[in-house]
mmCIF file of C-alpha atoms in Angstrom:
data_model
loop_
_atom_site.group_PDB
_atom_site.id
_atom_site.type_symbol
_atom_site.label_atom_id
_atom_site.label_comp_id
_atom_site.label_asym_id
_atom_site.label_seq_id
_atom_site.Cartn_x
_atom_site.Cartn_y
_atom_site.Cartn_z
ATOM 1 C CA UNK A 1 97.683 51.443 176.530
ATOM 2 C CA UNK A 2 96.070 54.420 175.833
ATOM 3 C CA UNK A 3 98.752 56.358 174.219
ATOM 4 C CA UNK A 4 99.500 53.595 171.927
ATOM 5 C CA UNK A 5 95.918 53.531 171.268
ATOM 6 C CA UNK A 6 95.533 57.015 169.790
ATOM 7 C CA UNK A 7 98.926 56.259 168.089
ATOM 8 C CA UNK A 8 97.303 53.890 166.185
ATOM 9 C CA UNK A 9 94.584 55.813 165.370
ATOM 10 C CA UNK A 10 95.873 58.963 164.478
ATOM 11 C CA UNK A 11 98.700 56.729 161.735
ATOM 12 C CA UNK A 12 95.052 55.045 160.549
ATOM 13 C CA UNK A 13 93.907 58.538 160.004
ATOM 14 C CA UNK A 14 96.988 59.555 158.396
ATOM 15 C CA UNK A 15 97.071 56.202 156.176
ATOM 16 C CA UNK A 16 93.379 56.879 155.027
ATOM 17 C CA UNK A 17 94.539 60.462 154.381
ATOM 18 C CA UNK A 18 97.456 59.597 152.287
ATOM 19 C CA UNK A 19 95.376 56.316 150.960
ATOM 20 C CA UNK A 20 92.473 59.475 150.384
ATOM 21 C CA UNK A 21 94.911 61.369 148.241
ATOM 22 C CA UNK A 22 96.717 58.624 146.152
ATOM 23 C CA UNK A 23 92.959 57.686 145.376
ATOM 24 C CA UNK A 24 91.658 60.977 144.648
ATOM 25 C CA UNK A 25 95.266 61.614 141.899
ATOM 26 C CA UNK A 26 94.322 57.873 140.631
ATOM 27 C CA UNK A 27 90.650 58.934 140.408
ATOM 28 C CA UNK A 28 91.118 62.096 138.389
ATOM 29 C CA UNK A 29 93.438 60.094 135.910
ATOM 30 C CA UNK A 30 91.681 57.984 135.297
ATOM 31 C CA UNK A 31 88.943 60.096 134.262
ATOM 32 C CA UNK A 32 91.490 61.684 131.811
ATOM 33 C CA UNK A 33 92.003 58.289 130.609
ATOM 34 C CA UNK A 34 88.372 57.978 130.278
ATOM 35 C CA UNK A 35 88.211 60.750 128.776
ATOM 36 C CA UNK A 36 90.897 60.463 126.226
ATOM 37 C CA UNK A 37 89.418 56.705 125.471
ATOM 38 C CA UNK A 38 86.070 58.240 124.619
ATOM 39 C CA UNK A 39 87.805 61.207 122.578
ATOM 40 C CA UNK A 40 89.873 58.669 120.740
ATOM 41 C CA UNK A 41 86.565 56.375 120.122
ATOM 42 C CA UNK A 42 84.939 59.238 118.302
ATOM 43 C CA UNK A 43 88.359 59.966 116.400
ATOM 44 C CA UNK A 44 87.925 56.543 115.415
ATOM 45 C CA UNK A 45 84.764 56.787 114.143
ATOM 46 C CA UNK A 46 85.015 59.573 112.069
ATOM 47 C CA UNK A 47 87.882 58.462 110.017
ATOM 48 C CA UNK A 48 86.384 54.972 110.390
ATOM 49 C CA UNK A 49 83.544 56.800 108.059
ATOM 50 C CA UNK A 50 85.885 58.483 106.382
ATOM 51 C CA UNK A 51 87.531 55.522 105.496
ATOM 52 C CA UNK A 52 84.429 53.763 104.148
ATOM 53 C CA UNK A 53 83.653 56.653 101.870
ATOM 54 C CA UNK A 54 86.598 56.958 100.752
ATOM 55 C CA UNK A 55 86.649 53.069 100.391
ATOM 56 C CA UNK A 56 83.113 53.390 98.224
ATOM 57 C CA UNK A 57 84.493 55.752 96.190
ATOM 58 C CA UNK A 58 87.317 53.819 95.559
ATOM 59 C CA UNK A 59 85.405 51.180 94.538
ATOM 60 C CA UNK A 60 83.018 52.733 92.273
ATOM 61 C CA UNK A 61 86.188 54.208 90.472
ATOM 62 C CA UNK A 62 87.799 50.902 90.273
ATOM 63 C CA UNK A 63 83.898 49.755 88.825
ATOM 64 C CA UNK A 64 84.308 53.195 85.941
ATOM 65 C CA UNK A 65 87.455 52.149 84.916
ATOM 66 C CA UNK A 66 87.102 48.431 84.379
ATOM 67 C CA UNK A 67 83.737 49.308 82.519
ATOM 68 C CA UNK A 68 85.962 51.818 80.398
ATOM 69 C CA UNK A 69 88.562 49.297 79.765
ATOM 70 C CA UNK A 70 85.729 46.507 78.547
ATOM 71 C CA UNK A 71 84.274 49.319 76.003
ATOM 72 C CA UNK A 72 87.960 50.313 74.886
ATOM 73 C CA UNK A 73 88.549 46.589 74.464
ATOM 74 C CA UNK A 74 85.120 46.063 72.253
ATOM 75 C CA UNK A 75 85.826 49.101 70.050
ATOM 76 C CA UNK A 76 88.932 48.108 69.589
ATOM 77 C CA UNK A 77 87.474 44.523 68.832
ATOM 78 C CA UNK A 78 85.322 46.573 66.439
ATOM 79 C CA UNK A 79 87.631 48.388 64.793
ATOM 80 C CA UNK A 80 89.955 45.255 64.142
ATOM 81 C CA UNK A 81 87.137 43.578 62.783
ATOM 82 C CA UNK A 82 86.279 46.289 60.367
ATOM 83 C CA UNK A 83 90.001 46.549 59.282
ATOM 84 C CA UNK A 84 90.127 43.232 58.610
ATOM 85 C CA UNK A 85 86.881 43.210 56.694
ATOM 86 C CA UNK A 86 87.981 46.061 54.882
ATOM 87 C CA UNK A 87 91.361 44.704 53.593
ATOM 88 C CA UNK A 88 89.285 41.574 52.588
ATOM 89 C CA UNK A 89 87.222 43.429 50.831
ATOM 90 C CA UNK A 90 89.872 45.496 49.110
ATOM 91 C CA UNK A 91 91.688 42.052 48.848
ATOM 92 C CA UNK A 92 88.515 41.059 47.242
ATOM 93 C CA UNK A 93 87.981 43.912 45.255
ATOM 94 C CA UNK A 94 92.172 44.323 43.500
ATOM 95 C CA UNK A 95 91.556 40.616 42.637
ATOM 96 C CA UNK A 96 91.749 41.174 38.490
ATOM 97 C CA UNK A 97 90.677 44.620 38.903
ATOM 98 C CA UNK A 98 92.733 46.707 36.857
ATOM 99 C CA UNK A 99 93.204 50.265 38.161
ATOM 100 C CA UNK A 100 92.138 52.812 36.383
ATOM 101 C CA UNK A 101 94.295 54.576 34.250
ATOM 102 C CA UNK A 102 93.999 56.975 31.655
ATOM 103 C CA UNK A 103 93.548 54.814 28.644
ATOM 104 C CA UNK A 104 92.767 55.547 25.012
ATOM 105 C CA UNK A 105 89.638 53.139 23.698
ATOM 106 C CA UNK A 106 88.960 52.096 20.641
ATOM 107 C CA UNK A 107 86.188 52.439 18.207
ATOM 108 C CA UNK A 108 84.725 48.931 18.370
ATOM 109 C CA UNK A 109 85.231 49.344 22.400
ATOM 110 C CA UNK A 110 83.634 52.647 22.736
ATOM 111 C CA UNK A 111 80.876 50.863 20.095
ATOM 112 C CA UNK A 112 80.059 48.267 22.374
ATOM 113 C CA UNK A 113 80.123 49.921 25.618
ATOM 114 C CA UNK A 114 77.807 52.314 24.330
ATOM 115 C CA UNK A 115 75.284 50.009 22.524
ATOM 116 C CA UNK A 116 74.977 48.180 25.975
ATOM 117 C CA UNK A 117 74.488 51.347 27.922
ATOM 118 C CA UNK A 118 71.611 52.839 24.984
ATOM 119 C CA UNK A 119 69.950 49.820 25.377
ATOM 120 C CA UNK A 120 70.082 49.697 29.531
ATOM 121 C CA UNK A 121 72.083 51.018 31.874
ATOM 122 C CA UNK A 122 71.628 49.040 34.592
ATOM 123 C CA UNK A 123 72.623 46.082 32.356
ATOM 124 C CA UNK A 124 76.037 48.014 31.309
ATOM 125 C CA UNK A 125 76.783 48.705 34.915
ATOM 126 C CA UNK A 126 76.120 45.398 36.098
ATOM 127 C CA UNK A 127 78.185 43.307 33.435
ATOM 128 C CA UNK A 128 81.244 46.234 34.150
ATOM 129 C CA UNK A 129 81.097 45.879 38.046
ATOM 130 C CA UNK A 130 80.146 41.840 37.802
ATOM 131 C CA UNK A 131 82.997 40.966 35.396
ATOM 132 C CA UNK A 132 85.042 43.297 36.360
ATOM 133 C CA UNK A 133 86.297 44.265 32.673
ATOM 134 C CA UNK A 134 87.827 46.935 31.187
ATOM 135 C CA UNK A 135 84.713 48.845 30.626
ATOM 136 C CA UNK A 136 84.668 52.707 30.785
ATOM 137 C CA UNK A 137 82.808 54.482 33.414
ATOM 138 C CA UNK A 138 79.199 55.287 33.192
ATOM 139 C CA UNK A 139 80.684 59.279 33.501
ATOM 140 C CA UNK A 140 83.056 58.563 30.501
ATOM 141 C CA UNK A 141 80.100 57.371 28.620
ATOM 142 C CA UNK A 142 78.365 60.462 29.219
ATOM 143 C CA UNK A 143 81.028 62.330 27.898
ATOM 144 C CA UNK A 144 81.082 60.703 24.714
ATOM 145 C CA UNK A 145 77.235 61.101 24.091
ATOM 146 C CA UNK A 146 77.479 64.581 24.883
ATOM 147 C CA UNK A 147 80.670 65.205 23.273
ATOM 148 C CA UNK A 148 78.410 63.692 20.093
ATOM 149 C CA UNK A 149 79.506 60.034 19.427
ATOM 150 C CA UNK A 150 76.790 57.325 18.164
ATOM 151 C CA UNK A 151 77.519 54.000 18.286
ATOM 152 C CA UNK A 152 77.577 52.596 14.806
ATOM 153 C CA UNK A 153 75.819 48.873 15.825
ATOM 154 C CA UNK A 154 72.772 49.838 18.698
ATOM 155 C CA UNK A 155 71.473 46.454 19.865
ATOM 156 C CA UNK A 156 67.592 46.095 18.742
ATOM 157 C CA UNK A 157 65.255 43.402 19.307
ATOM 158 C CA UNK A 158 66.642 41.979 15.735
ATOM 159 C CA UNK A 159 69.816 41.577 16.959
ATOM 160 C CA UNK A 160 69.949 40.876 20.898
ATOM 161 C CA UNK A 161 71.696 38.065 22.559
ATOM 162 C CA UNK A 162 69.169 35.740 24.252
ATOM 163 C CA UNK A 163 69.936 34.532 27.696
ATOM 164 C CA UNK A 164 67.980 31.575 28.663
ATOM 165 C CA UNK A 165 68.871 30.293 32.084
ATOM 166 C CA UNK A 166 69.650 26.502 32.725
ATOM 167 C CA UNK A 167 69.698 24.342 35.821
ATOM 168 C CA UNK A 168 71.095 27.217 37.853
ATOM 169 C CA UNK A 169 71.637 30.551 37.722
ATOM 170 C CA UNK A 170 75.283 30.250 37.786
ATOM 171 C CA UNK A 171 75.191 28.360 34.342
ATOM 172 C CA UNK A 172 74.145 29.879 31.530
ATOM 173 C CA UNK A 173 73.459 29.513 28.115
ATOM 174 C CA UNK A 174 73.076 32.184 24.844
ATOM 175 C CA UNK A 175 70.802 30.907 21.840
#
């Protein structure tokens, strides 16, 4: 019984030994594992935080160019709505304006226009740009006083059309 004994014993031993060594290799990979698991975690990390500054940046770009598109969109807004105010105004403006073109003007023309603009130029430039006649320029005027002309019939006090306003200001009346 003895012999069988130690038999036992000694294949225990060995077991544990062999048991000892398949531990020890499971052991030591497992601390690779470990390891590589904590290696990878800090991998992870960093282009984790990478990520979410690269994500922020992202963002904030995405934030630029929407704000850029809005302002392009309002100055374009602008600029149609200055286009269109200016071919209104133009469209207001060619309404029974004739262009200008070199014209030859007669005596009792040139007569007129310069009587009005002796007697106040304000008044000549308002009645050419309000009625929108065919009225020489203030600078063609000039011209013809320096180049010597006198009108023949100056308005004086003796002579001046009266304007007496009634009910509105858009109807008048000359006495």
């Amino acid at each position: 019984m003895n012999g069988t004994h130690t038999d036992k014993q000694t294949k225990t031993k060995e077991l544990t030994e062999e048991e000892n060594v398949e531990i020890l290799k499971l052991f030591t990979e497992v601390q690779k594992m470990q390891r590589q698991a904590v290696s990878l975690k800090e991998k992870l990390k960093s282009r984790m935080r990478v990520y979410k500054r690269q994500n922020r940046f992202l963002m904030r770009l995405k934030e630029v160019i929407e704000m850029k598109r809005n302002l392009l969109n309002q100055k374009r807004k602008k600029k149609s709505r200055i286009l269109l105010s200016l071919q209104d105004k133009i469209r207001e403006d060619t309404n029974g304006l004739v262009l200008a073109m070199p014209t030859r003007h007669t005596d009792d023309l040139k007569n007129f226009a310069l009587s009005i603009y002796k007697y106040s130029p304000q008044a000549y430039i308002y009645i050419r740009n309000t009625l929108r006649t065919l009225l020489p320029s203030t600078d063609v005027l000039e011209s013809w006083i320096s180049g010597g002309f006198e009108p023949k019939n100056i308005l004086s006090n003796s002579n001046l059309i009266k304007v007496v306003s009634e009910l509105t200001d858009n109807e008048l009346s000359c006495k």
